Coordinates of C-alpha atoms in Angstrom, one line a residue:
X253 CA 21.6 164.9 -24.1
X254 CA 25.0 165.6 -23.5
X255 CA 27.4 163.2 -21.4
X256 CA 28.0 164.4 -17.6
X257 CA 31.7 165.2 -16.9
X258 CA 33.3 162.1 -15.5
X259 CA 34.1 163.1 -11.7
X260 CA 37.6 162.9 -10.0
X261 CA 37.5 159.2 -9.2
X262 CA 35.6 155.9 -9.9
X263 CA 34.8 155.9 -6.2
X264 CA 32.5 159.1 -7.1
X265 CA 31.0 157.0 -9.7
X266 CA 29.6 154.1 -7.8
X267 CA 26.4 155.4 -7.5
X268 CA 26.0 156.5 -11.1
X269 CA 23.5 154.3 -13.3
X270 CA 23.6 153.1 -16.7
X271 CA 21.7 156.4 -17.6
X272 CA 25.0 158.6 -16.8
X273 CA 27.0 156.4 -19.1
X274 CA 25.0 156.0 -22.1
X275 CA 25.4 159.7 -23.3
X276 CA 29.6 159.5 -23.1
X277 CA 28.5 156.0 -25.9
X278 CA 26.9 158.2 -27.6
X279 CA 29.2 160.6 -28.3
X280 CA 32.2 158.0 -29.2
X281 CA 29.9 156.5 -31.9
X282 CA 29.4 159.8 -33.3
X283 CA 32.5 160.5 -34.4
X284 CA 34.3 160.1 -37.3
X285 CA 37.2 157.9 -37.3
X286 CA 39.9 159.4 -39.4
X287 CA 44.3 159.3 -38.9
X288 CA 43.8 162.7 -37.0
X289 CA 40.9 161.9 -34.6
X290 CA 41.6 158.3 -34.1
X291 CA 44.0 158.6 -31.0
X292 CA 42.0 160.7 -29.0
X293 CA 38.8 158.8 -29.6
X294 CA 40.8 155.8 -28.1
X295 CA 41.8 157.8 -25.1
X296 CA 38.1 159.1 -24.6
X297 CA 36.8 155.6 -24.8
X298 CA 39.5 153.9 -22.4
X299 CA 39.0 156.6 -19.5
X300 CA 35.2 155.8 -19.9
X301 CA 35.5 152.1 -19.7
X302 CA 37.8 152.8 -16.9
X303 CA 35.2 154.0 -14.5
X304 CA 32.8 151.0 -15.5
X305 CA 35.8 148.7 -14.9
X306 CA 36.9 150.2 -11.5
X307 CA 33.5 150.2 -10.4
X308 CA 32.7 146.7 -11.4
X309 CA 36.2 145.6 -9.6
X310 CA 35.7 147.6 -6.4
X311 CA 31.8 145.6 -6.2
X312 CA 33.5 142.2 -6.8
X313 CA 36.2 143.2 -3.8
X314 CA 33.3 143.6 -1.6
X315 CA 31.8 140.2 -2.2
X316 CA 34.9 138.7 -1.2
X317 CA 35.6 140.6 1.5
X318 CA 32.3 139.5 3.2
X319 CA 30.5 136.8 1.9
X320 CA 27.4 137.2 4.5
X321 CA 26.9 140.3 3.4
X322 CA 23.9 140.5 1.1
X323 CA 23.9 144.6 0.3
X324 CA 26.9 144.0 -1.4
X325 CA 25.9 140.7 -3.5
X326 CA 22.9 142.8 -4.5
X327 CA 25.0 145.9 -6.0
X328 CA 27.2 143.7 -7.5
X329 CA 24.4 141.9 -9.3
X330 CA 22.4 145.0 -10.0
X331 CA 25.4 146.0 -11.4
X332 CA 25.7 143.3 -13.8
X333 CA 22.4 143.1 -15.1
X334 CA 21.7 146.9 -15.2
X335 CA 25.0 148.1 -15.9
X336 CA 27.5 145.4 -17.3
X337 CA 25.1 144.4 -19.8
X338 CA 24.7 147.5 -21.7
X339 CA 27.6 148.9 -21.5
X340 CA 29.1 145.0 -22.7
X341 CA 26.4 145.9 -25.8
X342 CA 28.2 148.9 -26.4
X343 CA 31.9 147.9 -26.3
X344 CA 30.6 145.9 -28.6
X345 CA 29.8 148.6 -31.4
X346 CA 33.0 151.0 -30.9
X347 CA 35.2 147.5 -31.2
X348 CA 33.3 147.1 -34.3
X349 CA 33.6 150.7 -34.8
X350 CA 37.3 150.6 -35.2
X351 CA 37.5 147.3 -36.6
X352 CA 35.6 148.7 -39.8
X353 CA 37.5 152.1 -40.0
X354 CA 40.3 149.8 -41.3
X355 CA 42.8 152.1 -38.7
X356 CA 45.8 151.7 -37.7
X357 CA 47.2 152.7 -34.5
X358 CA 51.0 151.7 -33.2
X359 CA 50.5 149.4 -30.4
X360 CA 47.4 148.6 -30.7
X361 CA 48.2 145.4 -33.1
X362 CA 47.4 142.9 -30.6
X363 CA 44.7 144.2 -29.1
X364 CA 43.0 145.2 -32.0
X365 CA 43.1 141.0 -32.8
X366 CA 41.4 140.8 -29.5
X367 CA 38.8 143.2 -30.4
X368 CA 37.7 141.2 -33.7
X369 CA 37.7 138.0 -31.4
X370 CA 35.1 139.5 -29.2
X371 CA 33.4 140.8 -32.3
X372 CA 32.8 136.9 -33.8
X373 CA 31.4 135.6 -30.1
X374 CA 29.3 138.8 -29.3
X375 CA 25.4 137.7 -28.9
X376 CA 23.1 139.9 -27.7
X377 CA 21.5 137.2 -26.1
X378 CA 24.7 135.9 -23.9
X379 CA 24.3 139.1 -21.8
X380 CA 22.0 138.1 -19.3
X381 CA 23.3 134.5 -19.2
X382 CA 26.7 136.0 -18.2
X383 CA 25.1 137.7 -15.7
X384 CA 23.6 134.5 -14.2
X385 CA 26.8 133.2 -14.1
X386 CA 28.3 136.7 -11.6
X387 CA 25.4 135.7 -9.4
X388 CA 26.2 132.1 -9.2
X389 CA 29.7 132.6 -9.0
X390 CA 28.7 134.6 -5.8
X391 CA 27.1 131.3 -4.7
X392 CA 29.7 129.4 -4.9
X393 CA 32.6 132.1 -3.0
X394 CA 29.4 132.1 -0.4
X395 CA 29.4 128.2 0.0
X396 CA 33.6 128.3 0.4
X397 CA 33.2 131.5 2.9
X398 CA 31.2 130.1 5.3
X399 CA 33.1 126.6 6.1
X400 CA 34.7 126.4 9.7
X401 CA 35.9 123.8 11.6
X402 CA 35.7 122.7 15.6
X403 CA 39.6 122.2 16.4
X404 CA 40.3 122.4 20.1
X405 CA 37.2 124.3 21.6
X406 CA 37.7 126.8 19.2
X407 CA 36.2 127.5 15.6
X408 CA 39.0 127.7 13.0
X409 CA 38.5 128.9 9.0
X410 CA 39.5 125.8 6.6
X411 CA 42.7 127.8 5.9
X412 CA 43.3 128.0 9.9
X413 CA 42.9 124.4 9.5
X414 CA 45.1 123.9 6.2
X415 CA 47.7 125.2 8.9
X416 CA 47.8 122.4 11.2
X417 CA 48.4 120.0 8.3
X418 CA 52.3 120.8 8.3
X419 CA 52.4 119.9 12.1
X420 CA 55.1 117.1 13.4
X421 CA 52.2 115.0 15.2
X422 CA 51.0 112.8 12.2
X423 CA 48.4 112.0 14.5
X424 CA 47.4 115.6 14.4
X425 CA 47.4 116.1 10.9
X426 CA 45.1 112.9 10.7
X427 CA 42.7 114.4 12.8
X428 CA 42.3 117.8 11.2
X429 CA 42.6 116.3 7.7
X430 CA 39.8 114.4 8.5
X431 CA 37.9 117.3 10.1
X432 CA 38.2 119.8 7.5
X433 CA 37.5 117.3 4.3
X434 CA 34.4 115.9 6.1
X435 CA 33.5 119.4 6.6
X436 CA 34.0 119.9 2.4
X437 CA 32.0 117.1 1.7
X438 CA 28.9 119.0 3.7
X439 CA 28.6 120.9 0.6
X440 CA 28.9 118.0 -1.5
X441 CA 24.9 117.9 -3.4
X442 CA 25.3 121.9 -3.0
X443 CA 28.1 122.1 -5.3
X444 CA 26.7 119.3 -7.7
X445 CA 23.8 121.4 -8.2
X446 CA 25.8 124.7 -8.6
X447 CA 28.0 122.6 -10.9
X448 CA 25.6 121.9 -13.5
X449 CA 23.3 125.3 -13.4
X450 CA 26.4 126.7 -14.9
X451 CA 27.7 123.6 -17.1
X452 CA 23.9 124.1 -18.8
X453 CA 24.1 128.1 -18.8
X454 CA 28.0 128.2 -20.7
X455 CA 27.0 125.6 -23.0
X456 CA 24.2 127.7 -24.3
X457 CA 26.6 131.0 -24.2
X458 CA 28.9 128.7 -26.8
X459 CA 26.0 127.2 -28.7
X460 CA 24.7 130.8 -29.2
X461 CA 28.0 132.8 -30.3
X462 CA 27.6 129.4 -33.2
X463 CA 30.5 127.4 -31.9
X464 CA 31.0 124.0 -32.0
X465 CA 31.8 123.4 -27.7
X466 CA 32.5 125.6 -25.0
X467 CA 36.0 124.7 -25.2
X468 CA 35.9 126.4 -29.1
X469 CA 34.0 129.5 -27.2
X470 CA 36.5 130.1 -24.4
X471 CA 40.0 129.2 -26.7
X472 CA 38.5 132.6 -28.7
X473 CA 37.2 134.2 -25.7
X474 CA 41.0 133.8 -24.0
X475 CA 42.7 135.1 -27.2
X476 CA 44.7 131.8 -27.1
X477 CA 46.4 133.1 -31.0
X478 CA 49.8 131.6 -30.3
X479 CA 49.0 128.0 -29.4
X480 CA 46.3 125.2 -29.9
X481 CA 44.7 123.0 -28.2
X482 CA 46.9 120.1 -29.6
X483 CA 49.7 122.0 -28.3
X484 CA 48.2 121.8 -24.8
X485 CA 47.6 118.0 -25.5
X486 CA 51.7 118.0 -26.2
X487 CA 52.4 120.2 -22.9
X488 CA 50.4 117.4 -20.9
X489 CA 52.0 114.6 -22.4
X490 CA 55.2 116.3 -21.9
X491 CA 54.5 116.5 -18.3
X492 CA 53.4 112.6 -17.5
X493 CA 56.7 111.8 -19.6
X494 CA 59.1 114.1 -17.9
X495 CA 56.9 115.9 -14.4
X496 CA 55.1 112.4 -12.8
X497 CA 58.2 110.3 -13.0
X498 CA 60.0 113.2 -11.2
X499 CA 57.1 113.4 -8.7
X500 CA 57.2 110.1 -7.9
X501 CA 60.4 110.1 -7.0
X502 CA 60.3 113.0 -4.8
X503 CA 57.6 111.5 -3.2
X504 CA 58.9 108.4 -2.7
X505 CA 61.9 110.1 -1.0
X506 CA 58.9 112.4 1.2
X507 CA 57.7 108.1 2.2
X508 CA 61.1 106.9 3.1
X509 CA 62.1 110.0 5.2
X510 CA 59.0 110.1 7.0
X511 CA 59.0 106.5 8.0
X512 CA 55.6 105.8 7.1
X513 CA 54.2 102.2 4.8
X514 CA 52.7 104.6 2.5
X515 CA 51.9 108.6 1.9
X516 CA 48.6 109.4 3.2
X517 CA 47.0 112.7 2.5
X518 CA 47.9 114.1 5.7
X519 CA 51.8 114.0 5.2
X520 CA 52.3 115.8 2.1
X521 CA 52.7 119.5 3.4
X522 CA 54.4 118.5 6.4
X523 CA 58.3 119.0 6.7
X524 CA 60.2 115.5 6.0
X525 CA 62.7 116.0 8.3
X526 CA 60.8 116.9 11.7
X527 CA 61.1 120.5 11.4
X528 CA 58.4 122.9 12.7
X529 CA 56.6 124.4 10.1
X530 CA 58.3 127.4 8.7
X531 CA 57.4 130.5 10.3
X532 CA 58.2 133.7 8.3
X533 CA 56.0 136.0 10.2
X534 CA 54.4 136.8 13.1
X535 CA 52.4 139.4 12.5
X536 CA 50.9 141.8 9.6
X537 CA 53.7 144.6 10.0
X538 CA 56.5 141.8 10.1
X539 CA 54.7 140.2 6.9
X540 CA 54.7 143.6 5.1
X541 CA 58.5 145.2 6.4
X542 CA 60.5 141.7 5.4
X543 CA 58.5 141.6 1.9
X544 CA 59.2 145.3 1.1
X545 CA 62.6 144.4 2.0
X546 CA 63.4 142.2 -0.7
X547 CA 61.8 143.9 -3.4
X548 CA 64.3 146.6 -2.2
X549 CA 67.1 144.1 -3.0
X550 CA 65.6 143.1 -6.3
X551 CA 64.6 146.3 -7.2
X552 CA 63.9 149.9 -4.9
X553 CA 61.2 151.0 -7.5
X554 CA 59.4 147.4 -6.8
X555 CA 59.8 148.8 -2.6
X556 CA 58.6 152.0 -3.0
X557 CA 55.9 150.6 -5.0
X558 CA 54.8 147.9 -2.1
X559 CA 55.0 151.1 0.2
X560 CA 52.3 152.6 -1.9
X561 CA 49.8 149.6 -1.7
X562 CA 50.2 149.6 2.3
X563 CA 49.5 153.7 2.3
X564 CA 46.7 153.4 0.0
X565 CA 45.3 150.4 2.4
X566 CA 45.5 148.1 -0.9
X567 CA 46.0 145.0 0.7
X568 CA 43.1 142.6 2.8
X569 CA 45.8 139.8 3.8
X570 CA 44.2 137.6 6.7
X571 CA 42.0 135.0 7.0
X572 CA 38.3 135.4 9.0
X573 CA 35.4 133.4 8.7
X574 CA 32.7 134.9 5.9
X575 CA 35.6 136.0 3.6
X576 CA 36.1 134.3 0.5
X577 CA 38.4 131.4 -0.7
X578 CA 42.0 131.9 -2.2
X579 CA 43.5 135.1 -3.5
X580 CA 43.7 137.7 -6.0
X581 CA 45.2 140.7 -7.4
X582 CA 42.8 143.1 -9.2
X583 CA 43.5 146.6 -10.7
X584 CA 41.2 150.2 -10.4
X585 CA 41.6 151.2 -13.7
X586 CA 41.0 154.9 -13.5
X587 CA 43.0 154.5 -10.1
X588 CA 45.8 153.1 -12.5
X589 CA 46.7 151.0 -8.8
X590 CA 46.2 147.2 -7.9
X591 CA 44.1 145.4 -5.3
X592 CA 45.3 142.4 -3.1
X593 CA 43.0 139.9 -1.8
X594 CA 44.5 136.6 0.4
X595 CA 44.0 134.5 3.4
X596 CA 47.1 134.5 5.4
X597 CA 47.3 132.4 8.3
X598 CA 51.1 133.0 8.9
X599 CA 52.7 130.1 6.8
X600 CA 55.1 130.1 4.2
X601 CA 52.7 129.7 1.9
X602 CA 51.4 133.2 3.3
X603 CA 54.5 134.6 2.1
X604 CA 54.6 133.3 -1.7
X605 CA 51.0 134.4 -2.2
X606 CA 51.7 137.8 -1.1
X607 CA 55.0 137.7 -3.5
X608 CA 53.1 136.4 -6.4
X609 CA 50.0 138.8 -5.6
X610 CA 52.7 141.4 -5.9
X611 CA 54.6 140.3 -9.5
X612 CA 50.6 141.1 -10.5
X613 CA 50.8 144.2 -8.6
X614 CA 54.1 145.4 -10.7
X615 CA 52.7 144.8 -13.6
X616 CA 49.7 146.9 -12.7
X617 CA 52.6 149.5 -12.2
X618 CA 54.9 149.2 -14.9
X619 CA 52.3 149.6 -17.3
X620 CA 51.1 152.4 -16.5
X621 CA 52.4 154.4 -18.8
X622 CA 50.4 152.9 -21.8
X623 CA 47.6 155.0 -23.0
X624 CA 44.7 153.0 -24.4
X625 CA 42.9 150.6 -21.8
X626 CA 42.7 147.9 -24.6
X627 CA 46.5 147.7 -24.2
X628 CA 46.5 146.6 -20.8
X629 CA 44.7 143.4 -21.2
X630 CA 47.4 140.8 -20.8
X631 CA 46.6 137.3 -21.8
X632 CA 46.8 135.1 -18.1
X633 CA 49.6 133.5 -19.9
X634 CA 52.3 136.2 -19.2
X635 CA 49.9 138.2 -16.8
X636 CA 51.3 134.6 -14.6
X637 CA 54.6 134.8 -15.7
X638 CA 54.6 138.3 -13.7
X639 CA 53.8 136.8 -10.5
X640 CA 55.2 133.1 -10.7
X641 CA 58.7 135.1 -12.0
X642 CA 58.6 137.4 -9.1
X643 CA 57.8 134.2 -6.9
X644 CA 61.6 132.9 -8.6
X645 CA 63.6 136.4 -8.3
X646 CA 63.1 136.6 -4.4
X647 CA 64.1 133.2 -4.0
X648 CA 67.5 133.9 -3.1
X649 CA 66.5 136.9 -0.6
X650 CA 64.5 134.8 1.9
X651 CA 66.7 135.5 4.2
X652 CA 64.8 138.5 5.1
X653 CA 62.4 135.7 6.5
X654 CA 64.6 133.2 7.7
X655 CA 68.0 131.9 8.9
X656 CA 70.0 130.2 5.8
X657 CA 68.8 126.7 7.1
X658 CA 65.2 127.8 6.5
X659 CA 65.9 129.9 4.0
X660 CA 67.5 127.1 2.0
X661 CA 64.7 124.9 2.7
X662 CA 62.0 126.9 1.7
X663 CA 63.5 127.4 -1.6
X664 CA 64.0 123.5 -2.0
X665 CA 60.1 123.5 -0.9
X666 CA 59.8 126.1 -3.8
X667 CA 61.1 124.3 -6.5
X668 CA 59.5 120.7 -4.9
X669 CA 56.2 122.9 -5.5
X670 CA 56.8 123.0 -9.3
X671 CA 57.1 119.9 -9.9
X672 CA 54.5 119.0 -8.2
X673 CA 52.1 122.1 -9.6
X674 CA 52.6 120.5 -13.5
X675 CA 51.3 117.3 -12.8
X676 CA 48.7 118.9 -10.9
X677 CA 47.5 121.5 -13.9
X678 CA 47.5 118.7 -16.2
X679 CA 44.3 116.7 -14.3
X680 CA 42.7 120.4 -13.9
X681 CA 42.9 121.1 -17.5
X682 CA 42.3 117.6 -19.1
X683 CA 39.2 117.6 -16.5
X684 CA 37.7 120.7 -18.3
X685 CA 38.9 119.8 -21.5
X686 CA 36.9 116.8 -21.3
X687 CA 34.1 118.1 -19.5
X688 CA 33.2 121.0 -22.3
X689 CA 34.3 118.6 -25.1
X690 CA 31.5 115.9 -23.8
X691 CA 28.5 117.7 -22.0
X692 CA 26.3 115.0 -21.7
X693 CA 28.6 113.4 -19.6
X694 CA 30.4 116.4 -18.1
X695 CA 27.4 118.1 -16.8
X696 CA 26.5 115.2 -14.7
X697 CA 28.5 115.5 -11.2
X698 CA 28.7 111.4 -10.9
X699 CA 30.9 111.3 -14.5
X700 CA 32.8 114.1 -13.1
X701 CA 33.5 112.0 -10.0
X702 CA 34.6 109.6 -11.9
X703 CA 36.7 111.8 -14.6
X704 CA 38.2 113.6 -11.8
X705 CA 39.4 109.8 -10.2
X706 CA 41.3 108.5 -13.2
X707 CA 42.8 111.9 -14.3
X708 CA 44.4 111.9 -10.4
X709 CA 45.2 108.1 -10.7
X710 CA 47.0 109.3 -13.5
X711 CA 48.9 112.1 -13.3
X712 CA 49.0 112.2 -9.5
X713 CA 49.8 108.8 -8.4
X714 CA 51.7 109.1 -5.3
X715 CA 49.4 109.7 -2.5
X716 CA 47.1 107.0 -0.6
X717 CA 43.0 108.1 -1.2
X718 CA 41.9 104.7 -1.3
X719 CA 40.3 104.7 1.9
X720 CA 38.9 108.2 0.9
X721 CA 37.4 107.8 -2.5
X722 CA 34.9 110.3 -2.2
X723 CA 37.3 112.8 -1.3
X724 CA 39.2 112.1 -3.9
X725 CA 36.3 111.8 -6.1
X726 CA 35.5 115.7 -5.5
X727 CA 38.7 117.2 -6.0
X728 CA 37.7 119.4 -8.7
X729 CA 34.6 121.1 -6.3
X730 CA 37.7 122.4 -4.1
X731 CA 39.1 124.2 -7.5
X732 CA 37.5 127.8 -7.7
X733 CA 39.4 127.9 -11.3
X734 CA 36.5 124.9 -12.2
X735 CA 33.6 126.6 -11.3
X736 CA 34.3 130.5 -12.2
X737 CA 37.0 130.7 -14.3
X738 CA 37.2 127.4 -16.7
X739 CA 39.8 126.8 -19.0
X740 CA 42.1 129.5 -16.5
X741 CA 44.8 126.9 -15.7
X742 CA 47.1 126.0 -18.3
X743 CA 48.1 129.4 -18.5
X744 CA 50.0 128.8 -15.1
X745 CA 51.8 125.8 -16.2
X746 CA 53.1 127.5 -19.2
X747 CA 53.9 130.3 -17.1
X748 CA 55.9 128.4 -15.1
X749 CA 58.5 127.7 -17.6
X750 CA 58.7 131.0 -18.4
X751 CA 59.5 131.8 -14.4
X752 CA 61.7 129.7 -14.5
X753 CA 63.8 131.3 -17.3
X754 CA 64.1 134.3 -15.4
X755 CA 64.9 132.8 -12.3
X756 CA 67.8 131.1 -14.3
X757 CA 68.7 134.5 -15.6
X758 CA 68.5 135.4 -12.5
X759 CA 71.2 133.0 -11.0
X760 CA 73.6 134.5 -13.8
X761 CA 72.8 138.4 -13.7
X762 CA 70.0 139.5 -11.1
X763 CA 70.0 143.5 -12.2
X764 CA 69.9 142.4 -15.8
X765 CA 66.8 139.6 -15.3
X766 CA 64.9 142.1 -12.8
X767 CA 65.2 145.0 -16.2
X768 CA 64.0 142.4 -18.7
X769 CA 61.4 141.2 -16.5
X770 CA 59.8 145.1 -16.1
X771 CA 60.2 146.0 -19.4
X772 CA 58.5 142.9 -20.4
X773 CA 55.5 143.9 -17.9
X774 CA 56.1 147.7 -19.5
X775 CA 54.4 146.1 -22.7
X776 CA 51.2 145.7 -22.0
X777 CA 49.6 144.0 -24.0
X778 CA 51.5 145.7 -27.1
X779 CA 53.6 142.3 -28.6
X780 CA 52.3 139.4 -28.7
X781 CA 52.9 135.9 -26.1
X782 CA 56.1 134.7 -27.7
X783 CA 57.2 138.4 -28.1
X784 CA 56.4 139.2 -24.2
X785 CA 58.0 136.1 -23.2
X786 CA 61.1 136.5 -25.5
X787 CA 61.5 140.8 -24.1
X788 CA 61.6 139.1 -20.0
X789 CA 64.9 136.9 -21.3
X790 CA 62.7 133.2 -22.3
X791 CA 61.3 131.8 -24.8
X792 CA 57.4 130.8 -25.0
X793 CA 57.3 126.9 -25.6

């Protein structure tokens, strides 16, 4: 039977089964891999997977879009089981395909190390347990979606409410704090059970591919080749020695400025000094002209390239009740374009998300012009160094936003937020670390509870929970990364340093830092994580 022509777009495709795939498989391992057919083969096979990608992404938008709505949860899942595990079956055989030509293609280094990775934890028998895992997932996004609070006669979203914490009134901020955490705790025996259904399901996933933890299974499964895990162990020691002191300080000074006998959970976002909350924009059109307007400073192909996401309506940016937590940046990979999901509220906060959402976006871009889809899988570790670095280059140009008071302070708020953010990644990581590394204990909620407690004690020892211990307790059930992506955190701390290193460019040359940093995001995945980081001006450590 032979393979039906691919139609103009992915968005054509969404209705196509695994049936109109299977043939175009067919034909790629048919052929003979020699110097001369090699390339093309490559591009046949990365416009395929393309479409499966795109689709896959454009089902996983509508989830979050609307959690309530359960025609889109379905397609997503049918997808998975009908679709994604096949065609994951059949990646499988060209990797191995190419693997076992013994080819070589220029650029394709790195990504060809990927491929043999996935070949050692491929099991046929994983597939349907990863596809227990999209559905749960789901479960969790729809537990998050549907929170709301009471505040003032009207019902608010949880990031509505995450709003009112950087209010004046402390009095305020006390009572929403203790609103919208009582609200979280609801969910409490929900999550537990969610917790472990998935614990169980990725332990078997590891214990099947014939590793020796989870934590083995996912270090492969990331294509972590330029670091270890004793290196992580180094990066958080590094950061109670050098990061917690440094917080404690800052946060001492946050104490003494305020006024207040101790820090209590409801002062930490709000402005020391008295200010109002900084308010960069009052609307979606101000949010999007003042953004476009520093990537025209920093670069005019970075504007015309935010201009493109607004006209192509690639952008969902406020918050409403049934969407999903957080916020993303996914690409449509025959579309070649990116995909911005957030839950603006109109805080500064607001504004970095959409400026790191849109370092993603560039890099979506700037890569375009690579031809094989395998080169385009960027390890999290630099894919964040693209948005955290593009977070540090419009620093300076805030004053699109505000007046230089404000401006100034919310680049002091910026920097307060990094130190802050290691000590932070360091109880996230150690937490999974730990949990993977001793399921008996890490699948149960109560040792978790507990886990979570003296990792915080520990690296986050500034802020008064004692009268809260159970909200403390379950700090790592209001971590999305936990639950559907483990192990994806360290990748931001080490990105950090690396933002940091351009922003310090920065400071000495913006036009020079702003070239390194896209040709660095031209690469792909073409050089490895010490090469990418070294090509955007820093050095990976």
């Amino acid at each position: 039977m032979s393979a039906k022509t691919l139609p103009n777009s992915a968005v054509d495709a969404m209705s196509w089964t695994w049936s109109d795939f299977a043939p175009h498989y067919e034909e790629l391992k048919a052929v003979e891999l020699t110097e001369s057919s090699v390339e093309g083969w490559l591009t046949k096979w990365s416009n395929v997977s393309s479409y499966l990608s795109e689709i896959y992404s454009r089902l996983h938008v509508a989830t979050t879009l609307n959690t309530a709505d359960k025609e889109s949860q379905e397609q997503l899942q049918t997808f998975a089981t009908e679709v994604v595990e096949p065609w994951t079956a059949e990646e499988d055989k060209l990797n191995r395909k190419l693997i076992e030509s013994g080819l070589k293609v220029d650029g394709m280094e790195v990504p060809m190390m990927q491929m043999q990775a996935s070949v050692e934890l491929f099991r046929e028998e994983n597939l349907p347990l990863q596809s227990k895992l999209v559905a749960l997932s789901n479960e969790y996004d729809e537990i998050c979606g549907k929170r709301s609070v009471n505040w003032e006669g009207e019902e608010i979203t949880l990031p509505q409410a995450h709003q009112i914490l950087e209010d004046p009134d402390r009095s305020k901020r006390e009572a929403v704090w203790r609103q919208l955490f009582g609200r979280i705790l609801e969910d409490r025996a929900e999550l537990n059970d969610l917790w472990t259904k998935m614990f169980d399901i990725r332990c078997d996933i590891a214990k099947n591919a014939g590793c020796g933890s989870y934590t083995e299974y996912t270090w492969k499964d990331f294509n972590r080749f330029d670091y270890s895990p004793d290196d992580v162990q180094s990066f958080r020691d590094a950061i109670e020695e050098h990061a917690v002191p440094a917080l404690a300080k800052m946060e001492e000074h946050r104490r003494s400025a305020l006024g207040v006998d101790k820090l209590m959970p409801w002062d930490i976002d709000v402005d020391i000094y008295g200010d109002s909350p900084l308010n960069p924009f009052n609307n979606e059109e101000e949010l999007m002209s003042k953004s476009k307007a520093i990537f025209q400073e920093l670069d005019p192909v970075l504007a015309d390239r935010f201009q493109d996401m607004q006209d192509n309506k690639l952008i969902d940016l406020f918050s409403r009740k049934n969407k999903a937590n957080g916020g993303y940046c996914t690409s449509f990979a025959v579309e070649r374009r990116p995909f911005v999901f957030m839950n603006a509220v109109g805080t500064h906060s607001d504004l970095q998300t959409l400026i790191h959402e849109a370092g993603h976006c560039f890099h979506v871009y700037d890569s375009v012009d690579l031809p094989y889809k395998a080169q385009l899988e960027v390890g999290a570790e630099f894919a964040e160094v693209a948005s955290m670095g593009m977070e540090m280059l419009a620093q300076k140009h805030l004053d699109k936003f505000y007046d230089p008071a404000s401006s100034a302070r919310a680049q002091i708020s910026q920097l307060e937020r990094m130190i802050k953010f290691w000590p932070y990644m360091s109880v996230v990581d150690a937490f999974q670390t730990w949990a993977y590394n001793n399921p008996a204990d890490g699948r149960d909620p109560s040792a978790c509870d507990q886990k979570w407690s003296e990792l915080w004690s520990r690296f986050m020892p500034v802020v008064a929970y004692s009268d809260f211990p159970e909200i403390q307790a379950t700090g790592w059930h209001r971590k999305l990364h936990i639950f559907q992506i483990p192990f994806y955190y360290v990748e931001y701390g080490l990105a950090q340093v690396g933002a940091l290193q351009i922003w310090q460019n920065s400071l000495e040359d913006q036009d020079e830092a702003v070239q390194k940093y896209r040709s660095a995001l031209s690469l792909g995945v073409t050089r490895n994580l010490p090469g990418l980081f070294s090509a955007a001006g820093g050095r990976f450590a």
